[in-house]
XYZ file of C-alpha atoms in Angstrom:
749
model
C -4.795 334.223 137.551
C -6.601 331.120 138.713
C -10.280 330.884 139.487
C -9.261 329.115 142.685
C -7.454 332.225 143.930
C -10.496 334.398 143.260
C -12.847 331.988 144.987
C -10.453 331.733 147.943
C -10.333 335.529 148.297
C -14.127 335.751 148.163
C -14.542 332.985 150.736
C -12.117 334.763 153.092
C -14.127 337.971 152.700
C -17.354 336.150 153.495
C -15.676 334.759 156.606
C -14.637 338.270 157.654
C -10.886 337.629 157.186
C -10.335 340.718 155.063
C -6.585 340.884 155.688
C -6.071 337.400 154.232
C -8.385 338.198 151.323
C -6.531 341.465 150.671
C -3.209 339.647 150.418
C -4.722 337.265 147.874
C -6.150 340.132 145.807
C -2.720 341.805 145.814
C -1.097 338.590 144.589
C -3.544 338.509 141.679
C -2.929 342.200 140.901
C 0.840 341.704 140.706
C 0.240 339.345 137.788
C -2.735 341.232 136.344
C -2.724 344.920 137.368
C -5.967 345.643 135.477
C -8.010 342.763 136.824
C -11.391 344.380 137.605
C -12.531 341.690 140.023
C -9.328 341.945 142.040
C -9.355 345.758 142.077
C -12.927 345.853 143.363
C -12.247 343.050 145.833
C -9.195 344.796 147.232
C -11.172 348.027 147.528
C -13.888 346.215 149.490
C -11.284 344.706 151.826
C -9.526 348.032 152.339
C -12.831 349.685 153.250
C -13.566 346.927 155.747
C -10.100 347.489 157.248
C -10.751 351.287 157.461
C -7.949 351.975 154.967
C -9.984 354.576 153.105
C -7.455 356.277 150.834
C -6.023 353.011 149.439
C -9.617 351.887 148.895
C -10.275 355.059 146.886
C -7.187 354.340 144.780
C -8.311 350.762 144.065
C -11.861 351.755 143.184
C -10.672 354.709 141.086
C -8.408 352.444 139.016
C -11.278 350.007 138.493
C -13.618 352.880 137.589
C -11.104 354.190 135.066
C -11.151 350.783 133.366
C -14.912 350.198 133.640
C -16.834 353.468 134.105
C -20.081 351.671 133.165
C -20.310 349.612 136.385
C -22.710 351.638 138.535
C -22.189 349.741 141.823
C -18.509 350.613 141.441
C -19.423 354.312 141.155
C -21.349 353.974 144.435
C -18.426 352.209 146.116
C -15.984 354.879 144.898
C -18.196 357.715 146.139
C -18.632 356.026 149.515
C -14.876 355.554 149.890
C -14.249 359.185 148.921
C -16.640 360.373 151.640
C -14.770 358.250 154.182
C -11.429 359.612 152.910
C -12.635 363.210 153.133
C -12.649 363.761 149.367
C -16.174 365.167 149.480
C -16.122 367.122 146.223
C -15.307 364.044 144.129
C -17.673 361.985 146.295
C -20.527 364.375 145.520
C -19.963 363.972 141.780
C -19.809 360.182 141.885
C -22.762 359.702 144.228
C -24.972 362.003 142.147
C -23.920 360.035 139.069
C -24.928 356.806 140.805
C -28.280 358.177 142.020
C -29.152 359.199 138.475
C -29.050 355.463 137.751
C -30.671 354.179 140.953
C -32.350 356.720 143.225
C -33.711 354.050 145.601
C -30.441 353.363 147.483
C -30.731 354.966 150.946
C -26.994 354.567 151.630
C -26.151 356.577 148.517
C -28.524 359.358 149.603
C -27.081 359.318 153.123
C -23.466 359.440 151.919
C -24.293 362.251 149.510
C -25.950 364.138 152.363
C -22.714 363.824 154.375
C -20.651 365.090 151.439
C -22.982 368.024 150.765
C -22.983 368.974 154.448
C -19.192 369.178 154.427
C -19.420 371.245 151.240
C -21.817 373.655 152.985
C -24.852 372.865 150.812
C -27.179 372.217 153.741
C -30.503 372.503 151.883
C -29.636 369.784 149.380
C -28.073 367.722 152.127
C -31.330 367.847 154.091
C -33.303 366.636 151.058
C -31.038 363.621 150.572
C -30.979 362.834 154.286
C -34.786 362.788 154.373
C -34.878 360.614 151.259
C -32.414 358.194 152.858
C -34.577 357.949 155.970
C -37.740 357.303 153.929
C -36.103 354.601 151.838
C -34.462 352.982 154.840
C -37.824 352.686 156.604
C -39.332 351.114 153.499
C -36.659 348.456 153.054
C -35.733 347.713 156.643
C -38.718 345.552 157.617
C -37.896 342.554 155.459
C -34.165 342.965 156.113
C -34.739 342.799 159.870
C -36.971 339.761 159.513
C -34.423 337.821 157.494
C -31.348 338.953 159.410
C -32.791 338.570 162.910
C -31.527 335.006 163.124
C -28.214 335.674 161.407
C -26.963 339.261 160.976
C -24.832 338.239 157.980
C -27.499 336.180 156.217
C -27.646 338.115 152.967
C -28.297 334.822 151.175
C -31.462 334.583 153.252
C -32.503 338.006 151.977
C -31.791 336.872 148.429
C -33.888 333.745 148.959
C -36.715 335.809 150.439
C -36.721 337.970 147.313
C -36.879 334.913 145.089
C -39.792 333.672 147.151
C -41.642 336.941 146.602
C -41.061 336.633 142.859
C -42.441 333.103 142.840
C -45.588 334.395 144.541
C -45.877 337.262 142.070
C -45.213 339.801 144.859
C -42.967 341.969 142.741
C -43.097 345.072 144.932
C -41.803 343.167 147.955
C -39.288 341.348 145.776
C -37.909 344.635 144.532
C -37.434 345.881 148.097
C -35.603 342.662 148.988
C -33.151 342.829 146.109
C -32.467 346.528 146.565
C -31.504 345.732 150.169
C -29.456 342.737 149.050
C -27.530 344.764 146.469
C -26.528 347.321 149.074
C -24.351 344.624 150.611
C -23.636 342.556 147.487
C -23.446 345.098 144.636
C -21.302 342.854 142.438
C -23.613 339.847 142.410
C -25.104 339.576 138.931
C -27.886 337.372 140.312
C -29.136 340.217 142.484
C -29.281 342.608 139.530
C -31.022 339.997 137.401
C -33.661 339.342 140.051
C -34.102 343.071 140.614
C -34.728 343.392 136.875
C -37.306 340.597 136.984
C -39.059 342.323 139.894
C -39.116 345.591 137.980
C -40.524 343.832 134.920
C -43.330 342.506 137.075
C -44.077 346.051 138.238
C -44.143 347.391 134.685
C -40.872 349.272 135.197
C -39.377 348.089 131.922
C -36.917 350.972 131.676
C -35.558 350.325 135.166
C -35.519 346.596 134.480
C -33.408 347.100 131.375
C -30.807 349.035 133.383
C -30.710 346.364 136.095
C -30.404 343.552 133.568
C -27.677 345.427 131.712
C -25.842 345.679 135.026
C -26.183 341.924 135.518
C -24.736 341.363 132.051
C -21.904 343.789 132.735
C -20.960 341.679 135.737
C -21.536 338.382 133.910
C -21.966 338.700 130.120
C -22.893 335.029 129.756
C -25.823 335.215 132.235
C -28.512 333.541 130.122
C -31.375 334.459 132.433
C -30.469 338.134 132.270
C -30.324 337.952 128.469
C -33.764 336.330 128.385
C -35.385 338.918 130.626
C -33.558 341.736 128.832
C -35.354 340.671 125.658
C -38.656 340.803 127.569
C -37.830 344.318 128.801
C -37.005 345.508 125.282
C -40.284 344.060 124.039
C -42.188 345.857 126.806
C -40.524 349.122 125.759
C -41.655 348.584 122.160
C -38.069 348.152 120.947
C -39.003 345.018 119.038
C -36.038 344.874 116.656
C -33.620 345.074 119.584
C -35.627 342.424 121.428
C -35.392 340.079 118.449
C -31.641 340.753 118.280
C -31.342 339.932 121.994
C -33.118 336.632 121.373
C -30.729 335.898 118.507
C -27.764 336.568 120.807
C -29.230 334.228 123.417
C -29.651 331.522 120.773
C -26.081 332.082 119.585
C -24.814 331.490 123.109
C -27.246 328.671 123.862
C -28.672 327.079 120.676
C -32.167 325.746 121.194
C -32.828 327.976 124.212
C -36.596 327.706 124.724
C -36.874 331.091 126.414
C -35.382 332.898 123.430
C -37.876 331.124 121.206
C -40.747 332.052 123.532
C -39.961 335.768 123.572
C -39.211 335.956 119.860
C -42.392 334.047 119.033
C -44.444 336.437 121.156
C -42.797 339.429 119.460
C -43.496 338.093 115.977
C -47.108 337.414 116.958
C -47.487 340.945 118.327
C -46.036 342.363 115.111
C -48.443 340.328 112.969
C -45.689 338.060 111.626
C -47.749 334.950 112.305
C -45.826 332.556 110.064
C -42.551 333.490 111.743
C -44.103 333.197 115.210
C -45.345 329.616 114.899
C -41.972 327.751 114.739
C -40.651 329.679 117.738
C -43.797 329.078 119.776
C -43.860 325.388 118.875
C -40.256 325.050 120.057
C -40.961 327.003 123.233
C -43.806 324.774 124.432
C -41.893 321.550 123.876
C -41.315 319.777 127.224
C -38.054 320.938 128.792
C -36.413 319.917 132.035
C -34.050 322.889 131.948
C -36.063 325.734 133.442
C -33.322 326.993 135.670
C -33.789 330.725 135.388
C -37.374 331.292 134.301
C -39.854 332.501 136.893
C -42.837 330.174 136.789
C -43.976 328.001 133.917
C -44.843 330.160 130.919
C -45.821 327.240 128.693
C -49.592 327.657 129.279
C -49.347 331.273 128.121
C -47.350 330.203 125.086
C -49.921 327.512 124.294
C -52.560 330.235 124.233
C -50.402 332.313 121.899
C -49.754 329.309 119.650
C -53.446 328.388 119.468
C -54.207 332.003 118.541
C -51.532 331.877 115.828
C -52.973 328.643 114.457
C -56.399 330.281 114.330
C -55.015 333.359 112.573
C -53.538 330.990 109.964
C -56.834 329.050 109.791
C -54.961 325.918 110.805
C -57.627 323.605 112.202
C -55.440 320.498 112.123
C -54.544 318.007 114.897
C -51.743 320.332 116.054
C -54.293 323.039 116.788
C -56.671 320.614 118.482
C -53.851 319.222 120.634
C -52.810 322.704 121.725
C -56.400 323.673 122.483
C -56.859 320.471 124.509
C -53.690 321.256 126.487
C -55.078 324.682 127.352
C -58.353 323.177 128.554
C -56.458 320.592 130.591
C -54.275 323.275 132.182
C -57.299 325.385 133.117
C -58.902 322.416 134.838
C -55.934 322.177 137.224
C -55.151 324.529 140.106
C -53.162 327.543 138.949
C -49.553 326.928 139.936
C -46.714 329.286 140.634
C -47.252 332.786 139.290
C -45.333 333.329 136.043
C -44.297 336.497 134.259
C -46.582 335.308 131.455
C -50.119 333.971 131.921
C -52.638 332.835 129.340
C -54.086 335.840 127.517
C -57.897 335.868 127.860
C -58.135 337.691 124.542
C -56.109 335.054 122.696
C -58.416 332.261 123.830
C -61.667 334.105 123.011
C -61.905 332.561 119.519
C -61.139 329.037 120.766
C -64.720 328.284 121.747
C -63.851 327.474 125.355
C -66.599 326.955 127.906
C -67.749 329.861 130.034
C -66.066 328.235 133.032
C -62.743 328.071 131.173
C -63.002 331.689 129.988
C -63.651 332.785 133.559
C -60.644 330.821 134.843
C -58.345 332.417 132.261
C -59.620 335.854 133.281
C -59.154 335.115 136.994
C -55.530 334.091 136.453
C -54.741 337.205 134.453
C -56.471 339.464 136.983
C -54.788 337.689 139.909
C -51.371 338.215 138.342
C -52.157 341.914 137.930
C -53.411 342.251 141.501
C -50.439 340.503 143.119
C -47.703 342.131 141.056
C -48.228 345.746 142.084
C -46.340 347.804 144.621
C -47.692 350.539 146.885
C -49.375 353.575 145.344
C -47.341 356.583 146.477
C -49.054 359.427 148.279
C -50.007 362.074 145.763
C -51.311 365.589 145.788
C -54.598 365.789 143.924
C -55.149 368.391 141.259
C -57.259 371.362 142.300
C -60.873 371.043 141.170
C -62.047 374.024 139.170
C -65.717 373.140 139.661
C -68.021 370.487 141.123
C -68.610 368.467 137.949
C -68.205 364.699 138.112
C -64.773 363.825 136.768
C -64.791 360.887 134.324
C -61.629 359.298 132.966
C -61.417 356.952 129.975
C -58.405 354.598 130.032
C -57.432 352.902 126.761
C -54.496 351.884 124.549
C -56.640 352.549 121.473
C -57.240 356.280 121.026
C -56.059 355.890 117.427
C -57.149 354.160 114.212
C -58.727 351.262 116.087
C -62.180 349.751 116.462
C -62.591 351.096 120.016
C -61.930 354.633 118.811
C -64.367 354.091 115.943
C -67.113 353.122 118.386
C -66.363 355.723 121.056
C -65.426 358.980 119.389
C -68.872 360.599 119.207
C -69.667 359.650 122.815
C -66.873 361.927 124.024
C -68.339 364.804 122.024
C -71.880 364.126 123.299
C -71.042 364.146 127.014
C -72.902 366.850 128.947
C -70.107 369.215 129.917
C -72.394 370.971 132.393
C -72.363 367.816 134.527
C -69.162 366.013 133.555
C -65.495 366.837 133.125
C -64.084 364.203 130.753
C -60.422 363.197 130.493
C -58.679 360.540 128.448
C -55.678 358.486 129.563
C -53.850 356.937 126.623
C -51.747 353.789 127.007
C -50.963 353.372 123.300
C -47.777 354.255 121.482
C -49.605 354.935 118.194
C -50.479 358.581 117.609
C -52.334 359.520 114.427
C -55.014 361.882 113.131
C -57.672 360.143 115.224
C -55.523 360.638 118.332
C -55.375 364.307 117.426
C -59.184 364.410 117.198
C -59.519 362.812 120.631
C -57.108 365.379 122.071
C -59.506 368.065 120.845
C -62.682 366.318 122.035
C -61.562 365.368 125.554
C -61.266 368.132 128.122
C -57.751 366.730 128.483
C -55.963 363.740 126.921
C -52.899 362.446 128.765
C -50.246 360.139 127.318
C -49.368 357.506 129.940
C -47.677 355.099 127.520
C -44.210 355.764 128.910
C -45.173 355.390 132.565
C -44.910 352.258 134.695
C -48.115 350.817 136.157
C -47.714 352.534 139.521
C -46.676 355.824 137.951
C -49.701 355.777 135.641
C -52.012 354.969 138.551
C -50.499 357.777 140.614
C -51.052 360.239 137.778
C -54.701 359.205 137.440
C -55.130 359.573 141.205
C -53.475 362.997 140.990
C -56.086 364.031 138.422
C -58.739 363.257 141.076
C -60.852 361.113 138.752
C -64.183 360.051 140.257
C -65.122 357.343 137.750
C -62.454 355.575 135.703
C -63.836 353.726 132.666
C -61.374 351.215 131.268
C -61.953 350.241 127.650
C -59.532 347.361 127.042
C -60.298 344.625 129.534
C -57.903 341.771 128.831
C -57.233 342.756 125.196
C -53.865 343.700 123.722
C -52.450 346.823 125.305
C -54.688 346.676 128.363
C -52.869 347.211 131.658
C -55.029 345.871 134.485
C -52.152 346.466 136.912
C -52.989 350.182 136.763
C -56.536 349.466 137.894
C -55.259 347.114 140.599
C -53.777 350.163 142.332
C -57.357 351.544 142.611
C -56.508 355.083 141.459
C -60.200 356.054 141.267
C -63.087 355.663 143.664
C -65.245 353.861 141.086
C -63.685 351.710 138.349
C -65.798 350.410 135.491
C -65.098 348.202 132.482
C -66.982 349.054 129.310
C -67.030 348.991 125.507
C -63.871 347.191 124.519
C -64.302 343.806 126.175
C -67.493 341.878 126.881
C -66.044 338.616 128.201
C -65.453 337.975 131.930
C -62.776 340.068 133.653
C -63.070 338.480 137.110
C -61.124 341.153 138.979
C -61.969 342.585 142.375
C -60.478 345.923 141.313
C -63.276 346.313 138.734
C -66.378 347.577 140.526
C -68.733 346.775 137.677
C -68.877 345.799 134.024
C -71.296 347.562 131.665
C -73.104 344.995 129.516
C -76.645 344.443 128.232
C -79.161 341.634 128.375
C -78.325 340.374 124.887
C -74.560 340.658 125.271
C -74.503 338.482 128.392
C -77.544 336.178 128.587
C -78.881 334.960 131.917
C -77.298 331.521 131.540
C -73.813 333.035 131.098
C -73.864 335.551 133.955
C -72.543 333.033 136.451
C -69.173 333.168 134.689
C -68.583 336.802 135.727
C -67.128 337.537 139.163
C -67.595 341.273 138.704
C -70.948 343.029 139.122
C -72.808 343.338 135.807
C -74.768 346.511 135.082
C -77.076 346.515 132.066
C -77.201 349.422 129.666
C -80.755 350.122 128.431
C -80.250 349.155 124.766
C -76.714 348.129 123.838
C -73.435 348.295 125.727
C -71.413 349.171 122.610
C -71.922 352.591 121.029
C -71.946 352.850 117.254
C -70.518 356.262 116.444
C -70.839 357.169 112.755
C -67.703 356.454 110.706
C -65.135 359.226 110.391
C -65.270 359.196 106.583
C -66.378 357.041 103.646
C -65.078 357.252 100.087
C -67.936 357.708 97.639
C -68.340 356.783 93.998
C -65.868 353.912 93.708
C -66.587 351.044 91.335
C -66.716 347.347 92.163
C -63.327 346.896 90.544
C -61.830 349.771 92.549
C -63.287 348.163 95.679
C -61.599 344.880 94.743
C -64.936 343.081 94.367
C -66.190 340.871 91.516
C -69.330 341.146 89.433
C -71.733 338.586 90.885
C -75.465 338.109 91.385
C -75.095 337.869 95.165
C -72.082 338.878 97.216
C -71.767 337.559 100.747
C -68.956 338.865 102.953
C -67.119 338.682 106.227
C -64.414 341.295 106.710
C -63.347 340.218 110.203
C -59.947 338.947 111.259
C -58.976 335.441 110.171
C -58.485 334.402 113.822
C -62.272 334.620 114.288
C -62.963 332.074 111.538
C -63.393 328.562 112.912
C -64.635 325.274 111.414
C -68.072 325.850 112.967
C -68.626 329.139 111.124
C -66.863 327.986 107.958
C -69.062 324.868 107.771
C -72.136 327.095 107.919
C -70.758 329.473 105.285
C -69.998 326.626 102.888
C -73.495 325.165 103.356
C -74.866 328.573 102.429
C -72.759 328.665 99.252
C -73.967 325.163 98.396
C -77.576 326.266 98.868
C -77.110 329.518 96.946
C -75.110 328.558 93.828
C -75.128 332.096 92.429
C -73.429 333.590 95.516
C -69.775 334.265 96.232
C -68.088 334.965 99.581
C -65.682 337.882 100.055
C -63.039 337.656 102.791
C -60.075 339.827 103.696
C -56.842 338.881 101.940
C -54.405 337.666 104.592
C -51.469 335.703 103.192
C -51.261 333.231 100.344
C -50.948 330.440 102.901
C -54.176 331.437 104.681
C -56.020 332.006 101.425
C -54.883 328.668 100.005
C -55.834 326.895 103.215
C -59.363 328.323 103.101
C -59.658 327.343 99.449
C -58.653 323.792 100.401
C -61.217 323.781 103.210
C -63.893 324.957 100.775
C -62.981 322.233 98.276
C -63.114 319.572 101.006
C -66.692 320.698 101.682
C -67.722 320.449 98.042
C -67.491 324.161 97.197
C -65.563 325.556 94.222
C -62.608 327.473 95.743
C -63.006 330.196 93.112
C -66.213 331.242 94.843
C -64.063 332.661 97.634
C -62.941 336.224 96.872
C -60.023 337.697 98.824
C -60.018 341.493 98.924
C -56.905 343.422 99.976
C -56.537 345.551 103.082
C -56.914 349.199 102.150
C -57.624 352.654 103.515
C -60.535 352.537 105.951
C -62.639 355.048 104.018
C -62.291 352.952 100.850
C -62.943 349.742 102.778
C -66.242 351.106 104.114
C -67.295 351.982 100.567
C -67.100 348.276 99.667
C -70.241 347.586 101.663
C -72.297 349.296 98.956
C -71.720 346.160 96.851
C -72.197 343.595 99.649
C -75.634 341.969 99.700
C -75.344 340.152 103.037
C -72.639 339.916 105.700
C -72.196 336.621 107.545
C -71.043 336.883 111.148
C -68.475 334.637 112.781
C -70.324 332.450 115.265
C -67.956 331.845 118.184
C -66.295 335.262 118.430
C -68.755 337.723 116.878
C -67.851 340.853 115.019
C -68.215 344.161 116.851
C -67.248 347.298 114.963
C -67.058 345.102 111.836
C -70.828 344.693 112.239
C -71.576 348.359 112.934
C -69.411 349.348 109.941
C -71.603 347.209 107.691
C -74.860 348.468 109.204
C -73.858 352.114 108.820
C -73.336 351.442 105.095
C -76.704 349.684 104.769
C -75.363 346.129 104.499
C -77.414 343.624 106.559
C -75.490 341.299 108.892
C -76.749 337.832 109.822
C -75.661 336.503 113.221
C -76.650 333.719 115.617
C -77.747 333.632 119.244
C -75.930 331.233 121.615
C -77.379 331.151 125.115
C -74.322 329.489 126.675
C -71.799 332.009 125.355
C -70.613 335.164 127.138
C -69.979 338.231 124.998
C -72.709 337.793 122.343
C -71.896 340.974 120.470
C -73.791 340.071 117.288
C -77.249 339.603 118.874
C -76.660 342.666 121.067
C -75.952 344.958 118.108
C -78.673 343.657 115.800
C -81.329 343.752 118.498
C -80.424 347.375 119.279
C -80.520 348.070 115.531
C -84.141 346.886 115.423
C -83.265 343.975 113.130
C -84.378 340.826 115.009
C -84.902 338.954 111.739
C -81.107 338.942 111.360
C -80.549 336.970 114.587
C -80.739 333.222 113.937
C -81.686 330.783 116.694
C -79.040 328.152 115.866
C -76.642 327.046 113.126
C -79.322 325.359 111.005
C -81.498 328.462 111.242
C -78.484 330.614 110.324
C -77.886 328.587 107.151
C -81.590 328.482 106.232
C -82.112 332.239 106.605
C -78.951 333.076 104.662
C -79.925 330.820 101.749
C -83.434 332.289 101.612
C -82.034 335.820 101.541
C -79.286 335.043 99.027
C -81.784 333.481 96.620
C -84.220 336.401 96.824
C -82.862 339.741 95.569
C -86.058 341.542 96.596
C -85.665 340.389 100.199
C -82.075 341.637 100.228
C -83.076 344.976 98.700
C -85.816 345.439 101.292
C -83.400 344.503 104.062
C -80.882 347.098 102.884
C -83.620 349.707 102.791
C -84.706 348.781 106.312
C -81.147 348.945 107.629
C -80.788 352.437 106.188
C -84.111 353.551 107.681
C -83.058 352.292 111.109
C -80.265 354.869 111.180
C -82.836 357.447 112.265
C -85.066 355.105 114.281
C -83.065 352.511 116.219
C -81.167 353.218 119.466
C -77.971 351.600 118.161
C -77.374 354.511 115.795
C -78.308 357.273 118.271
C -75.020 358.100 119.964
C -76.548 361.041 121.821
C -79.117 358.678 123.357
C -76.387 356.169 124.192
C -74.384 358.882 125.936
C -77.429 360.096 127.861
C -78.114 356.525 129.020
C -74.454 356.057 129.938
C -74.450 359.241 131.989
C -77.597 358.155 133.832
C -75.953 354.828 134.688
C -72.772 356.571 135.852
C -74.659 359.028 138.058
C -76.657 356.192 139.612
C -73.513 354.149 140.280
C -71.737 357.174 141.724
C -74.627 357.981 144.048
C -74.534 354.419 145.370
C -70.744 354.366 145.671
C -70.273 357.416 147.893
C -72.267 359.324 150.464
C -70.519 362.553 149.617
C -69.458 362.457 145.943
C -66.903 365.208 146.383
C -65.263 364.094 149.597
C -61.467 364.281 149.626
C -61.306 360.750 150.930
C -61.027 358.217 148.151
């Protein structure tokens, strides 16, 4: 068989000369009776020539050879309906619809078959479904085909245009229409998969991309996006294997490196992530199948990886500068990946830059959604206000640590409280939340629109999202507006800049007056602190210093935050403190030997003996909290403050020294320590931070008195009164609800 013969047959079909094309397909089949392309092509020609039974025979032979090709199953079922073989047609069309239930022609043909079989009730259901789907997809088809009834390429191009604009719902409609006429075009299946990825339909996307690869196994773009789909489904090992296959077929493929680097970063394999990310952001002229330029997003990921490795070298500075330069330019074509606002939080970007990152991420979420389907709301059992908490972190996570007692303290006479979990991790803390919520729903397996529809079905009045732009957050769900009032709280204090967020709960210390201009969303101040500080679940008692992994020393300073929060600014201050307090040592979490060695080198370059740094291993949380009994003073990170790390220390009596920065959004340290009634632990600037720490470290009596005061504040300061926090939160929610609706329990949302 020659490729020329195949191309000739296809060109004759496109020209409508099906008899000539059929003769060519038959010539090919004489030489190669099992040629799939020729069998399908001859079947298509025979259908066009109204030769239905021979078409069935051709499709059936092809299906026998390749039962995995779903468009072929559809074609076979359609031909069987036309040939009067309705029983077989019913089987094949139902098989196809189990794969893709959005094809109106398949529903219509199945309705015809079922009618002839006498199953009129089922036939009516499929006929109605066909009509609904046809109405949904016909608008764009008519627009494109008005000028040329056979312009399916125009429909394809329209779909690509929607993808480039981030309009994934419209793109999906376009490619579903296109594939009705061109079911064997791998490009259509690939683009359908990309559209479904944009809508959060990773499972559907994987099926579409697998179909593209069935039709063309060497389709590099489909392989790339298949890896993205596997990653979105949490099948990380398979995603890495898909990247390896892409690199085997196309060594040096930047897209394989980009996806694999992102996977390694997500899995905490930072050292493995860096080489892939560095390769992925290298300038490349071959971006033939990627949608948009993902390099800015990868630069953000790489800068985050550098920070996690405490790499503050020219490579880091160059990457950071590239991010700043990109943010100063107009946002270009929408990409499947945008810069993560969370990953750039520790980079010390200006408030303007942080806001721009947030706007881009929120814009991508807002433009990528489809249409929220009409839903039937759950029956209300009473007239209580229905609150929903949306989070990926109802598990062993800092958000759960902060929140758990709030759920218990809610006034169940006034509020019905549900949780909506986006996380795949389920542990003992998840089990506790399932007991404390009135209902906890697992939405982790649902696409964005499906999750939004479920929340709308639950008839939630106020939806409180707890993730913002952090890992696992899904702003696309909120972009569907499933609740009348949507609030961001707790988990994220930086700008969100989304019009689908009605307000952001903050406090006057968390977001100072000078930084409020960086927030597009309405800011609502909580009375004391925007972050609750629920007591810890459990603390191991009676462990020794050695069991805690801590040394004997006259003064132990500590920071048990993530290494990505440590920057040269904070580390300079810490080393000055060690220089001014020669008897002190600094305890940090043990990351990897590379990170530890790098920090030792940084200490030595600042004139500090590296042995004064103590690296303590990660351990069970209850044991980790017990360590604070031996910590004299915690030193905060100064660009990206600690949150629950700080409240953990305070609950164990360990004082935490932080610093106020008036130009910085999300000042968690000053917010927490002010609410704890410990203003003496909030320094005015870096010099003041160093001075106060040295004075404390050199005076054991001052440290002892501070510890005693911290402990006494547990019963006196608002930070530690979760019942008061919850009461204040409820008052804010009731006030916002009263302003949001005239009739709080109207059916119209």
